[in-house]
Amino acid sequence: MNSNYTILVVDDEDSVLKLLSAVLKREGYQVLCAESGGEALEKFNSVQPDLIIMDIRMSNMDGITALKEMRKTSRSITVILMTAYAAVETAVEAIKLGAFDYIIKPFDIEEVKLIVSRAIQLKKMTRKINVLNRQLLESYRLDKILTNSSKMQELCKTIAKIAQSNVSVLITGESGTGKELLANVVHYNSKRKNGPFIKINCGALSEGLLESELFGHEKGAFTGAIVQRSGRFEQANQGTIFLDEIGEISPNLQVKLLRVLQEREFERVGGNETIKTDIRVIAATNRNLEEMVSLGKFRQDLYYRLNVVCLEAPSLRERREDIELLADYFLQKYAEENNKDIIGFDQDAVKLLESYDWPGNVRELSNVVERAVIMSTGSIIFSEDLPDNLKVVKGNDLVSSFDLEIANGQTLKAKIKQMECMLIKEALQRNQGNRVKTAQELGMSRRSILYKIQEYEID
Ligand SMILES: Nc1ncnc2c1ncn2[C@@H]1O[C@H](COP(=O)(O)OP(=O)(O)OP(=O)(O)O)[C@@H](O)[C@H]1O
Ligand SMILES: [Mg+2]
């Protein structure tokens, strides 16, 4: 809608003002006029037009001076300058000063319309990008991390402390715990938030491909390298690079990575030029890097470089207090996306969600809720709407004999847990509930039997 855009036309010649104003109004724009640079400045400050079309040579303050003044307060203004043919050098200077384009007088109306529409098009895109940027920053605000868990709250506090600095961050945690989300939160709460956030999955590419993805390559570096390409380290300049699944990189690349982390410089594959890059590094893994170091599979020096600050994303089982909160959040989200009027979960469904172990963590919860929303026909999600593999038998509803059959949809892990639970329960009964004795009998520590009793809710 052109009527959402205001154009300020500035010229000390009344006939030009009248003509342009009539043409632009016919195109649907809101039009304002000013007869001098001075008047233009006043209107610019009070109205903030989207586009200014301004003559260069005017008796009272000229267009170039006015443009310089305007740019002092607003870097993003869009100005089209008008000039007589003879003064084309001035117009070139105007472009250098940041004018969008210039029109040579006497002008062709069709050409003016075209230039204006290009400028407005750009404005529209800029507006859209600004909205998207704001949404992005908004969605990764720290207080947007939904949590009731003290572990997560501690994590958020740590992020608040370190986000603004440039320290390397290592994010660990099981699959689906939100490592990527945390990486985004760190970046969008840092000083680099307006710079790029570049993600690369180190586990998804072969060594050669990963190397050229990370460092870029020169033309002819290898078969198929027909043009020079910049790598992620270059693209991430002034921003953040997120190295996902860092535990998967080869020893050879570990060495190269170490150098970038230490020196903040590297060469493209097949190149000699040393390229400097200003980046913040965030790495994530669901592997135990410390163990990999002790097994000689991951370089210790690289580990220390990456692990300046470690964020351990807790599994969902370690923060069961978040299950209902997140489930409600996903329910609302997916109900909206699928145009469904679902208001919530019934109590049994919540119980079921809360007692399940969530090996796939938040991602699994999100998938389960999404599926339930899609399948549901009513306004409430019942436990029947949830998948069967959530229904692992708990300590108190056990049958006493073992059956080796795995129920439809039940995982091996769930079955083993079920059996473990039954064995512990039986041993406890045999020992009249004496936990120390039971632990001894089963060859477990007191701590781990207490943990199991809690986990399986055995009373
Ligand atoms: N606290 C949260 N609030 C809302 N959504 C979340 C939260 N934590 C995780 N998620 C969502 O769960 C999904 C998995 O998160 P993410 O991709 O960040 O996990 P990950 O740890 O990187 O997993 P993987 O190890 O498999 O790569 C995403 O869709 C993410 O948006
Ligand atoms: Mg991930």
Coordinates of N, CA and C in Angstrom, one line a residue, residues 33 38 41 43 55 104 228 333 349 412 414 433:
C33 N 5.5 19.0 0.8 CA 6.4 19.8 0.0 C 7.2 20.8 0.8
G38 N 16.2 24.5 4.3 CA 15.9 24.7 5.7 C 14.5 24.2 6.0
L41 N 14.5 20.5 6.2 CA 15.1 19.9 7.5 C 14.0 19.9 8.6
K43 N 10.7 19.8 8.2 CA 9.7 18.8 8.0 C 10.3 17.4 8.2
D55 N 15.9 18.9 -4.7 CA 16.7 19.6 -5.7 C 18.1 19.9 -5.1
I104 N 18.1 13.7 -13.4 CA 18.6 14.8 -14.1 C 17.4 15.6 -14.7
Q228 N 36.3 -19.2 -6.2 CA 36.7 -19.0 -4.8 C 35.5 -18.9 -3.9
K333 N 1.2 -23.5 21.1 CA 1.9 -23.2 19.8 C 1.3 -24.1 18.7
A349 N -3.2 -37.1 31.8 CA -2.3 -36.9 30.7 C -1.0 -36.2 31.2
L412 N 13.3 -50.9 24.1 CA 14.1 -51.9 24.9 C 14.5 -51.3 26.3
A414 N 13.0 -49.0 27.9 CA 11.8 -48.9 28.9 C 11.6 -50.3 29.5
G433 N 11.6 -54.1 53.4 CA 11.8 -52.7 53.1 C 13.1 -52.1 53.6

